[in-house]
Amino acid sequence: MFKRLTLRDFVIVPELEVEFDAGFSVLTGETGAGKSILIDALQLALGSRGDVGLLRQGCSRAEVSAEFDNLPAALKPWLEEAGFDTQESLLLRRTLDAQGKSRAWINGSPATIAQLREAAEQLVEIHGQHAWQRLTRAGDARALLDAQAGLDGAPLVALHARWKAATAALQRARERGDEIQRERERLAWQIHELDRLAPGADEWDELNAEHSRLSNAQALIDAARSGLDGVSQADGSALERTGQALSALHQVVRFDAALSAVIEVLQGAQAQLGDAAHSLHAYLGRERADGARLAELDARLSAWHGLARRLRRPPAELPALLTQWKDALRALDAATDVSGLEQTIAQAEREYRVEAARVSALRKQAASALADAVTQAMQGLGMTGGRFDVALIPQDPPQSFGLENVEFQVAGHAGSTPRALAKVASGGELSRLALAIAVTTSRARGAAPDAGAGTLIFDEIDAGIGGTVGDVVGALMKQLGQSAQVLSVTHLAQVAACGDHHWVVSKRQVAGRAQSDLQRVSGEARVAEIARMLGGERLSGTAHAQALLQGAATPAPRAAKRRSRT
């Protein structure tokens, strides 16, 4: 539920914080007072495109934050996966500076604009006054129907992509057959040359290490023998002298215990010298110059260098190159296997069509239910006898979204033939149809809390509606507010009278600058606002306003909170 909206230096609002309640809230005010500013601010917090024109004149930065509580269950796993804190509430914050640079946060952690939009999809559903335009586009109509059907289109898109990729591979194989064959022959020759060498994965380093050792074998033997003599075998060796020192110290240590520490050090050195002598002796026992093995190594290294020069690659890369070329050859073999590619295409198409048929069946079922529900809603919106249809138009060839597209059609009155929504000429009819569809789909989602956003916003969607139809619109929104949080920006007194909560937006001049403010109204102040919306004589307008409010009376809701500093 949308709990709190905070603005700072946004358009003509210096600073504002407002808290909203559950149920049906209405926002009213004079034309130009700034009612839609609040919706624009919320949309900025929800990830809409930012523009420097949203900054209050003379200010360097605008800031908007929107807080939600009673979060949808599906939102918490998304927050965890994205690395955001999971709390009982969710705070979306957005700033915009004079250079057009924007920053965003979710629960205090930096976020991308795309992440704001992803979160917004599960939080708020906004229907604008030109919502009908969106419904005339096939993609948007299809998305709305799929949402009603509870469809996830991702599996179908993936299967379609696999089918198309297999088809493209077969086409390439047929078009580039000669070219692929030449490439295959080149790779086969290179692989043959490398296979003759059969380079091991670590062989190059091992060959160089062994060659270096054997090339310097005599120098290594001479150094080891000299070291052994110095440590233990020559007269005056280190072991001999260490033993003499220990013997002398042992004779006098009883006269001064301080020498015990020196004795321990020398004993340790004596043990280490013994170990060194043993290791040198063993080394000399196994190390010898091996001319035959050195010749073998020279030949092997020469073969590595020769092939590396012909292939113009460093010798160390030859093993990896052999693996790479064998993989490439297998890929080319698969790319020229026309029979195998045709089987892959057939399998991919079968899987796509099975999923597409499932999607089509769900769409057909949802289309019938949606058409009936919207048709019923139209009867109370001044379109008695009208009918709404959801046409499923076959697509040839099949598309990533399925076997059919979606078109909304309407017959404005009894006896007329349904036509595409885009061809309905009357602006009033378009607005009423958009409202009927919005209320119907939103009401269906409200009945299933996990099926969609819990906050529904109608931004002057009732434009062009009046008279008794306005009473029906207000009643519909009030009814919808029982299962979801509903916020409506409206010019209709009949709709405003049905609100559980009523907010009035006003504009005034402060130090020569326009400034917008928001006040919650009730009692006489609310009667006065409804009377203003009705127009006409003051006394008759007041009486009419009181009658409207009494007709829509409900138990008094919990008072909303507000803090505003200007």
Coordinates of C-alpha atoms in Angstrom, one line a residue:
M1 CA 0.0 0.0 0.0
F2 CA 1.2 3.5 -0.9
K3 CA 1.9 5.1 2.6
R4 CA 3.8 8.3 2.2
L5 CA 5.0 10.7 -0.5
T6 CA 7.7 13.3 0.2
L7 CA 8.6 16.1 -2.2
R8 CA 11.3 18.8 -2.1
D9 CA 11.8 21.5 -4.7
F10 CA 9.7 19.7 -7.2
V11 CA 8.0 21.9 -9.9
I12 CA 6.1 24.4 -7.8
V13 CA 6.3 22.5 -4.5
P14 CA 9.0 23.7 -2.0
E15 CA 8.5 20.9 0.5
L16 CA 5.6 18.5 1.2
E17 CA 5.0 15.3 3.0
V18 CA 1.7 13.5 2.8
E19 CA 0.5 10.2 4.2
F20 CA -2.3 8.2 2.5
D21 CA -4.7 5.6 3.9
A22 CA -6.3 2.5 2.6
G23 CA -9.6 2.8 0.7
F24 CA -10.6 5.3 -1.9
S25 CA -8.8 8.7 -1.9
V26 CA -9.7 11.6 -4.2
L27 CA -7.5 14.6 -5.2
T28 CA -9.3 17.7 -6.5
G29 CA -8.6 21.3 -7.1
E30 CA -8.8 24.2 -9.6
T31 CA -7.4 23.6 -13.1
G32 CA -3.7 24.3 -13.0
A33 CA -3.4 24.0 -9.2
G34 CA -1.0 21.1 -9.5
K35 CA -3.0 17.9 -9.0
S36 CA -1.0 16.0 -11.5
I37 CA 2.2 17.2 -10.0
L38 CA 1.8 14.6 -7.2
I39 CA 1.3 11.8 -9.8
D40 CA 4.4 13.1 -11.7
A41 CA 6.4 13.0 -8.5
L42 CA 5.3 9.5 -7.7
Q43 CA 6.1 8.3 -11.2
L44 CA 9.6 9.8 -10.9
A45 CA 10.1 7.8 -7.7
L46 CA 8.9 4.8 -9.6
G47 CA 11.5 5.1 -12.3
S48 CA 10.0 7.4 -15.0
R49 CA 12.2 9.5 -17.1
G50 CA 13.6 12.6 -15.3
D51 CA 13.8 16.1 -16.8
V52 CA 15.4 19.3 -15.5
G53 CA 12.0 20.9 -16.0
L54 CA 10.8 19.1 -12.9
L55 CA 13.1 21.2 -10.7
R56 CA 11.6 24.1 -8.8
Q57 CA 12.8 27.4 -10.4
G58 CA 16.1 28.5 -8.9
C59 CA 16.8 25.2 -7.2
S60 CA 19.8 22.9 -7.8
R61 CA 18.2 19.6 -6.9
A62 CA 14.7 18.0 -6.6
E63 CA 14.1 15.1 -4.4
V64 CA 11.1 12.6 -4.2
S65 CA 10.6 9.6 -2.0
A66 CA 7.7 7.1 -1.9
E67 CA 7.1 4.7 1.0
F68 CA 5.0 1.5 0.8
D69 CA 4.0 -1.0 3.4
N70 CA 2.1 -4.3 3.4
L71 CA 4.4 -5.3 0.5
P72 CA 3.4 -8.0 -2.0
A73 CA 4.8 -11.4 -1.1
A74 CA 6.6 -11.7 -4.4
L75 CA 8.5 -8.4 -3.8
K76 CA 10.6 -9.7 -0.8
P77 CA 12.5 -12.4 -2.8
W78 CA 13.2 -9.9 -5.5
L79 CA 14.7 -7.4 -2.9
E80 CA 16.8 -10.2 -1.4
E81 CA 18.1 -11.3 -4.8
A82 CA 18.9 -7.7 -5.8
G83 CA 20.8 -7.1 -2.5
F84 CA 18.4 -4.7 -0.8
D85 CA 17.2 -4.7 2.8
T86 CA 14.0 -6.5 3.3
Q87 CA 11.9 -4.7 5.8
E88 CA 8.2 -4.3 6.6
S89 CA 8.1 -1.2 4.4
L90 CA 9.8 -0.1 1.2
L91 CA 11.3 3.3 0.5
L92 CA 12.0 4.4 -3.0
R93 CA 14.0 7.7 -3.3
R94 CA 15.1 9.6 -6.4
T95 CA 17.0 12.9 -6.9
L96 CA 17.4 15.0 -10.0
D97 CA 19.9 17.9 -10.3
A98 CA 20.1 20.9 -12.6
Q99 CA 22.4 19.0 -15.0
G100 CA 19.8 16.3 -15.5
K101 CA 21.8 13.8 -13.5
S102 CA 19.6 11.4 -11.6
R103 CA 20.3 9.1 -8.6
A104 CA 18.1 6.4 -7.0
W105 CA 17.9 4.4 -3.8
I106 CA 15.9 1.5 -2.5
N107 CA 15.7 1.1 1.2
G108 CA 18.7 3.4 1.5
S109 CA 20.9 1.4 -0.9
P110 CA 21.9 2.8 -4.3
A111 CA 19.8 1.4 -7.1
T112 CA 19.4 1.7 -10.9
I113 CA 16.4 3.4 -12.5
A114 CA 15.6 0.0 -14.0
Q115 CA 15.4 -1.5 -10.5
L116 CA 12.9 1.2 -9.5
R117 CA 10.7 0.3 -12.4
E118 CA 10.9 -3.4 -11.6
A119 CA 9.8 -2.7 -8.0
A120 CA 7.1 -0.3 -9.2
E121 CA 5.5 -3.1 -11.4
Q122 CA 4.5 -4.9 -8.2
L123 CA 3.4 -1.8 -6.2
V124 CA 1.4 0.6 -8.3
E125 CA -0.9 0.6 -11.3
I126 CA -1.4 4.0 -12.9
H127 CA -4.2 4.7 -15.4
G128 CA -3.9 8.1 -17.1
Q129 CA -6.5 10.3 -18.8
H130 CA -5.2 9.1 -22.2
A131 CA -5.2 5.4 -21.2
W132 CA -7.4 4.5 -24.2
Q133 CA -4.5 5.3 -26.5
R134 CA -2.4 2.5 -24.9
L135 CA -5.3 0.1 -25.4
T136 CA -5.4 0.6 -29.2
R137 CA -1.9 -0.8 -29.5
A138 CA -1.7 -4.6 -30.2
G139 CA 1.2 -5.1 -27.9
D140 CA -0.3 -3.3 -24.9
A141 CA -3.7 -5.0 -25.5
R142 CA -2.0 -8.4 -25.6
A143 CA 0.0 -7.6 -22.4
L144 CA -3.2 -6.7 -20.6
L145 CA -5.0 -9.8 -21.7
D146 CA -2.0 -12.0 -20.7
A147 CA -1.9 -10.4 -17.3
Q148 CA -5.6 -11.2 -16.9
A149 CA -4.8 -14.8 -17.9
G150 CA -1.9 -15.0 -15.5
L151 CA 0.5 -15.8 -18.4
D152 CA 4.2 -15.8 -18.3
G153 CA 5.4 -15.3 -21.8
A154 CA 9.1 -16.0 -21.2
P155 CA 9.0 -19.8 -22.0
L156 CA 7.3 -19.1 -25.3
V157 CA 9.7 -16.4 -26.2
A158 CA 12.7 -18.8 -25.5
L159 CA 11.2 -21.6 -27.5
H160 CA 10.5 -19.2 -30.5
A161 CA 14.1 -18.0 -30.3
R162 CA 15.4 -21.6 -30.3
W163 CA 13.3 -22.4 -33.4
K164 CA 14.4 -19.3 -35.2
A165 CA 18.1 -19.9 -34.4
A166 CA 17.9 -23.5 -35.7
T167 CA 16.2 -22.2 -38.9
A168 CA 18.9 -19.6 -39.4
A169 CA 21.7 -22.2 -38.9
L170 CA 20.2 -24.4 -41.6
Q171 CA 19.9 -21.4 -44.0
R172 CA 23.6 -20.6 -43.3
A173 CA 24.6 -24.2 -43.9
R174 CA 22.9 -24.1 -47.3
E175 CA 24.1 -20.7 -48.3
R176 CA 27.7 -21.1 -47.1
G177 CA 28.3 -24.8 -47.9
D178 CA 31.4 -24.2 -50.0
E179 CA 32.9 -21.7 -47.7
I180 CA 32.3 -23.9 -44.7
Q181 CA 33.9 -26.9 -46.5
R182 CA 37.0 -24.9 -47.2
E183 CA 37.2 -23.8 -43.6
R184 CA 36.8 -27.4 -42.5
E185 CA 39.7 -28.6 -44.7
R186 CA 41.9 -25.9 -43.4
L187 CA 41.1 -26.8 -39.8
A188 CA 41.6 -30.5 -40.5
W189 CA 45.1 -29.9 -41.9
Q190 CA 46.1 -27.8 -38.9
I191 CA 44.7 -30.3 -36.5
H192 CA 46.7 -33.1 -38.3
E193 CA 49.9 -31.2 -37.9
L194 CA 49.3 -30.6 -34.2
D195 CA 48.2 -34.2 -33.7
R196 CA 51.6 -35.4 -35.1
L197 CA 53.3 -33.3 -32.4
A198 CA 50.7 -34.3 -29.8
P199 CA 51.7 -31.5 -27.4
G200 CA 50.8 -32.2 -23.8
A201 CA 49.1 -29.6 -21.7
D202 CA 52.1 -28.9 -19.4
E203 CA 54.8 -30.4 -21.6
W204 CA 56.3 -27.2 -22.8
D205 CA 57.2 -26.0 -19.3
E206 CA 58.4 -29.5 -18.3
L207 CA 60.6 -29.8 -21.4
N208 CA 62.3 -26.4 -20.8
A209 CA 62.9 -27.2 -17.1
E210 CA 64.5 -30.6 -17.8
H211 CA 66.5 -29.2 -20.7
S212 CA 67.9 -26.4 -18.5
R213 CA 68.8 -28.9 -15.8
L214 CA 70.6 -31.4 -18.1
S215 CA 72.4 -28.6 -20.0
N216 CA 74.0 -27.5 -16.7
A217 CA 74.4 -31.0 -15.2
Q218 CA 78.2 -30.8 -14.7
A219 CA 78.0 -27.4 -13.0
L220 CA 75.3 -28.7 -10.7
I221 CA 77.3 -31.8 -9.8
D222 CA 80.5 -29.7 -9.1
A223 CA 78.5 -27.3 -6.9
A224 CA 76.9 -30.1 -5.0
R225 CA 80.2 -31.8 -4.4
S226 CA 81.8 -28.6 -3.2
G227 CA 78.9 -28.0 -0.9
L228 CA 79.1 -31.5 0.6
D229 CA 82.9 -31.0 1.2
G230 CA 82.3 -27.7 3.0
V231 CA 79.5 -29.0 5.1
S232 CA 80.9 -32.4 6.2
Q233 CA 83.6 -34.1 4.3
A234 CA 86.6 -31.8 4.0
D235 CA 89.0 -31.1 6.9
G236 CA 87.7 -28.2 8.9
S237 CA 84.1 -28.6 7.6
A238 CA 81.2 -26.8 9.1
L239 CA 80.1 -29.9 11.0
E240 CA 83.6 -30.6 12.3
R241 CA 84.0 -27.0 13.6
T242 CA 80.5 -27.0 15.1
G243 CA 81.2 -30.2 17.0
Q244 CA 84.5 -28.7 18.3
A245 CA 82.6 -25.6 19.5
L246 CA 80.0 -27.7 21.3
S247 CA 82.6 -29.8 23.0
A248 CA 84.4 -26.7 24.4
L249 CA 81.2 -25.2 25.6
H250 CA 80.0 -28.3 27.3
Q251 CA 83.1 -28.4 29.4
V252 CA 82.5 -24.9 30.9
V253 CA 78.7 -24.5 30.9
R254 CA 78.5 -25.7 34.5
F255 CA 80.2 -22.5 35.5
D256 CA 77.7 -20.1 33.7
A257 CA 74.2 -21.3 32.7
A258 CA 74.0 -18.4 30.2
L259 CA 75.9 -20.5 27.8
S260 CA 73.1 -23.1 27.7
A261 CA 71.2 -21.0 25.2
V262 CA 74.2 -20.8 22.8
I263 CA 74.6 -24.6 23.1
E264 CA 71.0 -25.1 22.0
V265 CA 71.5 -22.9 19.0
L266 CA 74.7 -24.7 17.9
Q267 CA 72.9 -28.1 18.4
G268 CA 70.2 -27.0 16.1
A269 CA 72.7 -25.8 13.5
Q270 CA 74.5 -29.1 13.8
A271 CA 71.3 -31.0 13.1
Q272 CA 70.5 -28.8 10.0
L273 CA 74.0 -29.2 8.7
G274 CA 73.6 -32.9 9.0
D275 CA 70.4 -32.8 7.0
A276 CA 72.0 -30.7 4.3
A277 CA 74.9 -33.1 4.0
H278 CA 72.5 -36.0 3.7
S279 CA 70.5 -34.3 0.9
L280 CA 73.7 -33.3 -1.0
H281 CA 75.0 -36.9 -0.8
A282 CA 71.7 -38.2 -2.1
Y283 CA 71.7 -35.6 -4.9
L284 CA 75.2 -36.6 -6.1
G285 CA 74.1 -40.2 -6.0
R286 CA 71.4 -39.8 -8.6
E287 CA 72.6 -36.8 -10.7
R288 CA 74.7 -37.4 -13.7
A289 CA 75.2 -36.0 -17.2
D290 CA 72.9 -37.7 -19.7
G291 CA 73.9 -36.7 -23.2
A292 CA 71.4 -39.1 -24.9
R293 CA 68.4 -37.6 -22.9
L294 CA 69.7 -34.1 -23.7
A295 CA 69.7 -34.9 -27.4
E296 CA 66.1 -36.1 -27.1
L297 CA 65.0 -32.9 -25.4
D298 CA 66.8 -30.8 -28.1
A299 CA 64.9 -32.6 -30.8
R300 CA 61.5 -32.3 -29.0
L301 CA 62.0 -28.6 -28.4
S302 CA 63.0 -28.1 -32.0
A303 CA 59.8 -29.8 -33.1
W304 CA 57.7 -27.5 -30.9
H305 CA 59.5 -24.4 -32.1
G306 CA 59.2 -25.4 -35.8
L307 CA 55.5 -26.0 -35.7
A308 CA 54.9 -22.8 -33.6
R309 CA 56.7 -20.8 -36.4
R310 CA 54.6 -22.4 -39.1
L311 CA 51.4 -21.7 -37.3
R312 CA 52.6 -18.2 -36.1
R313 CA 51.7 -18.9 -32.5
P314 CA 53.8 -19.0 -29.3
P315 CA 54.9 -22.6 -28.5
A316 CA 53.1 -22.5 -25.1
E317 CA 49.8 -21.9 -26.9
L318 CA 49.9 -25.1 -29.0
P319 CA 48.0 -27.5 -26.6
A320 CA 45.1 -25.0 -26.1
L321 CA 45.1 -24.3 -29.9
L322 CA 44.6 -28.0 -30.6
T323 CA 41.6 -28.1 -28.3
Q324 CA 40.2 -24.9 -29.8
W325 CA 40.5 -26.1 -33.4
K326 CA 39.0 -29.5 -32.6
D327 CA 36.0 -27.7 -31.0
A328 CA 35.7 -25.5 -34.1
L329 CA 35.8 -28.5 -36.4
R330 CA 33.0 -30.2 -34.5
A331 CA 31.0 -27.1 -34.7
L332 CA 31.5 -26.9 -38.5
D333 CA 30.6 -30.6 -38.9
A334 CA 27.4 -29.8 -37.0
A335 CA 26.8 -26.7 -39.1
T336 CA 27.0 -28.7 -42.3
D337 CA 24.8 -31.6 -41.1
V338 CA 21.7 -30.6 -43.0
S339 CA 19.8 -33.7 -41.9
G340 CA 20.6 -33.0 -38.2
L341 CA 19.7 -29.4 -38.5
E342 CA 16.3 -30.2 -40.1
Q343 CA 15.6 -32.6 -37.2
T344 CA 16.5 -29.8 -34.7
I345 CA 14.2 -27.4 -36.4
A346 CA 11.3 -29.9 -36.4
Q347 CA 11.8 -30.6 -32.7
A348 CA 12.1 -26.9 -31.8
E349 CA 8.9 -26.1 -33.8
R350 CA 7.0 -28.9 -32.1
E351 CA 7.9 -27.7 -28.7
Y352 CA 7.0 -24.1 -29.6
R353 CA 3.6 -25.0 -31.0
V354 CA 2.8 -27.1 -27.9
E355 CA 3.5 -24.1 -25.7
A356 CA 1.8 -21.7 -28.1
A357 CA -1.4 -23.8 -28.1
R358 CA -1.4 -23.7 -24.3
V359 CA -1.0 -19.9 -24.4
S360 CA -3.8 -19.6 -27.0
A361 CA -6.2 -21.6 -24.9
L362 CA -5.5 -19.4 -21.8
R363 CA -5.9 -16.3 -23.9
K364 CA -9.2 -17.5 -25.3
Q365 CA -10.6 -18.2 -21.9
A366 CA -9.4 -14.9 -20.5
A367 CA -10.7 -13.0 -23.6
S368 CA -14.2 -14.3 -23.0
A369 CA -14.2 -13.4 -19.3
L370 CA -12.7 -9.9 -19.9
A371 CA -15.2 -9.2 -22.7
D372 CA -18.2 -10.1 -20.6
A373 CA -16.9 -8.1 -17.6
V374 CA -16.2 -4.9 -19.6
T375 CA -19.5 -5.2 -21.4
Q376 CA -21.3 -5.3 -18.1
A377 CA -19.4 -2.3 -16.8
M378 CA -20.2 -0.4 -20.0
Q379 CA -24.0 -0.6 -19.3
G380 CA -23.6 1.6 -16.3
L381 CA -21.3 4.1 -18.0
G382 CA -23.8 5.5 -20.5
M383 CA -23.2 2.9 -23.2
T384 CA -26.4 0.8 -22.7
G385 CA -26.6 -2.0 -25.2
G386 CA -22.9 -1.6 -26.1
R387 CA -20.6 -4.6 -26.3
F388 CA -16.9 -5.2 -25.8
D389 CA -15.0 -7.9 -27.6
V390 CA -11.5 -9.2 -27.4
A391 CA -10.5 -10.4 -30.8
L392 CA -7.7 -13.0 -31.2
I393 CA -6.2 -12.4 -34.7
P394 CA -4.1 -15.2 -36.1
Q395 CA -0.5 -14.4 -36.9
D396 CA 1.3 -15.9 -39.9
P397 CA 4.1 -16.6 -39.4
P398 CA 3.9 -17.4 -35.7
Q399 CA 5.6 -14.8 -33.5
S400 CA 7.6 -14.9 -30.3
F401 CA 4.4 -13.9 -28.4
G402 CA 2.3 -16.7 -29.9
L403 CA 0.0 -17.7 -32.7
E404 CA -2.3 -14.7 -32.4
N405 CA -2.4 -11.0 -31.7
V406 CA -5.0 -9.2 -29.6
E407 CA -7.3 -6.4 -30.6
F408 CA -9.9 -4.7 -28.4
Q409 CA -13.2 -4.1 -30.3
V410 CA -16.3 -2.3 -29.2
A411 CA -19.9 -1.7 -30.4
G412 CA -21.1 1.5 -28.9
H413 CA -24.8 0.6 -28.9
A414 CA -27.1 -2.3 -29.5
G415 CA -27.2 -3.6 -33.0
S416 CA -23.9 -2.1 -34.1
T417 CA -21.0 -4.2 -35.2
P418 CA -17.9 -4.2 -33.0
R419 CA -15.0 -2.2 -34.4
A420 CA -11.4 -1.8 -33.4
L421 CA -11.1 0.5 -30.4
A422 CA -8.8 2.7 -32.4
K423 CA -11.7 3.5 -34.9
V424 CA -14.1 4.6 -32.2
A425 CA -14.4 8.4 -32.9
S426 CA -16.1 9.7 -29.7
G427 CA -13.6 11.0 -27.1
G428 CA -16.2 10.5 -24.4
E429 CA -16.8 6.9 -25.4
L430 CA -13.0 6.3 -25.5
S431 CA -12.6 7.6 -22.0
R432 CA -15.5 5.6 -20.7
L433 CA -14.2 2.4 -22.3
A434 CA -10.8 3.0 -20.9
L435 CA -12.3 3.5 -17.5
A436 CA -14.5 0.3 -17.9
I437 CA -11.4 -1.7 -18.8
A438 CA -9.2 -0.2 -16.1
V439 CA -11.8 -0.8 -13.4
T440 CA -12.6 -4.3 -14.6
T441 CA -9.0 -5.5 -14.8
S442 CA -8.0 -3.7 -11.6
R443 CA -11.0 -5.1 -9.7
A444 CA -10.1 -8.6 -10.9
R445 CA -6.5 -8.1 -9.5
G446 CA -7.8 -6.7 -6.3
A447 CA -9.8 -9.8 -5.7
A448 CA -6.5 -11.8 -5.8
P449 CA -3.9 -9.9 -3.7
D450 CA -0.9 -11.6 -5.3
A451 CA -2.1 -11.1 -8.9
G452 CA -1.1 -7.4 -9.3
A453 CA -0.3 -4.1 -7.7
G454 CA -2.1 -3.2 -4.5
T455 CA -2.3 0.5 -5.3
L456 CA -4.4 1.8 -8.2
I457 CA -4.2 5.4 -9.4
F458 CA -6.6 7.0 -11.8
D459 CA -5.2 10.3 -13.2
E460 CA -8.2 12.2 -14.6
I461 CA -9.3 9.1 -16.4
D462 CA -12.9 10.3 -15.9
A463 CA -12.4 13.3 -18.3
G464 CA -15.3 13.7 -20.6
I465 CA -17.7 11.9 -18.3
G466 CA -20.6 13.6 -16.5
G467 CA -24.2 13.4 -15.3
T468 CA -25.4 10.1 -13.9
V469 CA -22.5 8.3 -15.4
G470 CA -20.3 10.1 -13.0
D471 CA -22.3 8.6 -10.1
V472 CA -21.6 5.1 -11.5
V473 CA -17.8 5.9 -11.8
G474 CA -17.7 7.1 -8.3
A475 CA -19.5 4.0 -7.0
L476 CA -17.2 1.7 -9.0
M477 CA -14.1 3.3 -7.6
K478 CA -15.5 3.3 -4.1
Q479 CA -16.3 -0.4 -4.5
L480 CA -12.8 -1.1 -5.8
G481 CA -11.4 0.7 -2.8
Q482 CA -12.7 -2.1 -0.6
S483 CA -10.2 -4.6 -2.0
A484 CA -7.3 -2.3 -3.0
Q485 CA -6.0 1.2 -2.3
V486 CA -7.4 3.6 -4.9
L487 CA -6.3 7.2 -5.6
S488 CA -8.1 9.3 -8.1
V489 CA -7.3 12.7 -9.5
T490 CA -10.8 13.9 -10.6
H491 CA -12.8 16.9 -11.8
L492 CA -16.1 15.1 -11.2
A493 CA -18.0 16.1 -8.0
Q494 CA -19.9 12.8 -8.1
V495 CA -16.6 10.9 -7.9
A496 CA -15.1 13.2 -5.3
A497 CA -18.2 12.7 -3.1
C498 CA -17.6 8.9 -3.0
G499 CA -14.0 9.2 -1.7
D500 CA -13.2 7.8 1.8
H501 CA -10.5 10.5 2.0
H502 CA -10.5 13.9 0.2
W503 CA -7.5 16.0 -0.6
V504 CA -7.6 19.5 -2.2
V505 CA -4.6 20.9 -4.2
S506 CA -4.3 24.6 -4.3
K507 CA -1.9 27.2 -5.7
R508 CA -0.9 30.5 -4.3
Q509 CA 1.7 33.2 -4.9
V510 CA 4.5 33.5 -2.3
A511 CA 7.1 36.2 -2.9
G512 CA 6.0 36.5 -6.5
R513 CA 6.4 32.7 -7.2
A514 CA 3.7 30.1 -7.7
Q515 CA 3.5 27.5 -4.9
S516 CA 1.3 24.4 -4.7
D517 CA 0.0 22.9 -1.5
L518 CA -2.1 20.0 -0.4
Q519 CA -4.8 19.9 2.4
R520 CA -7.0 17.1 3.6
V521 CA -10.6 18.3 3.9
S522 CA -13.6 17.1 5.7
G523 CA -16.9 18.6 7.1
E524 CA -17.7 22.1 5.8
A525 CA -14.5 22.4 3.9
R526 CA -15.3 19.3 1.9
V527 CA -18.8 20.5 1.3
A528 CA -17.4 23.7 0.0
E529 CA -15.0 21.9 -2.4
I530 CA -17.7 19.7 -3.8
A531 CA -19.9 22.8 -4.2
R532 CA -17.1 24.5 -6.1
M533 CA -16.8 21.5 -8.4
L534 CA -20.6 21.5 -9.1
G535 CA -20.6 25.3 -9.9
G536 CA -23.8 27.3 -10.1
E537 CA -25.4 29.3 -7.3
R538 CA -23.7 29.1 -3.9
L539 CA -26.7 28.0 -1.9
S540 CA -28.0 25.4 -4.4
G541 CA -24.4 24.2 -4.9
T542 CA -23.9 23.7 -1.2
A543 CA -27.2 21.8 -0.9
H544 CA -26.4 19.6 -3.8
A545 CA -22.9 18.9 -2.4
Q546 CA -24.4 17.9 0.9
A547 CA -26.8 15.6 -0.9
L548 CA -24.0 13.9 -2.8
L549 CA -21.9 13.4 0.3
Q550 CA -24.9 12.0 2.3
G551 CA -25.7 9.6 -0.6
A552 CA -22.1 8.3 -0.6
A553 CA -21.7 8.4 3.2
T554 CA -19.6 5.6 4.8
P555 CA -18.2 5.2 8.3
A556 CA -15.6 7.8 9.1
P557 CA -12.1 6.6 8.0
R558 CA -8.9 6.9 10.1
A559 CA -7.6 10.5 9.7
A560 CA -4.6 10.9 7.4
K561 CA -1.5 12.7 8.5
R562 CA 0.2 15.6 6.8
R563 CA 3.2 17.8 7.3
S564 CA 3.9 20.6 5.0
R565 CA 6.5 23.4 5.3
T566 CA 6.5 26.2 2.8

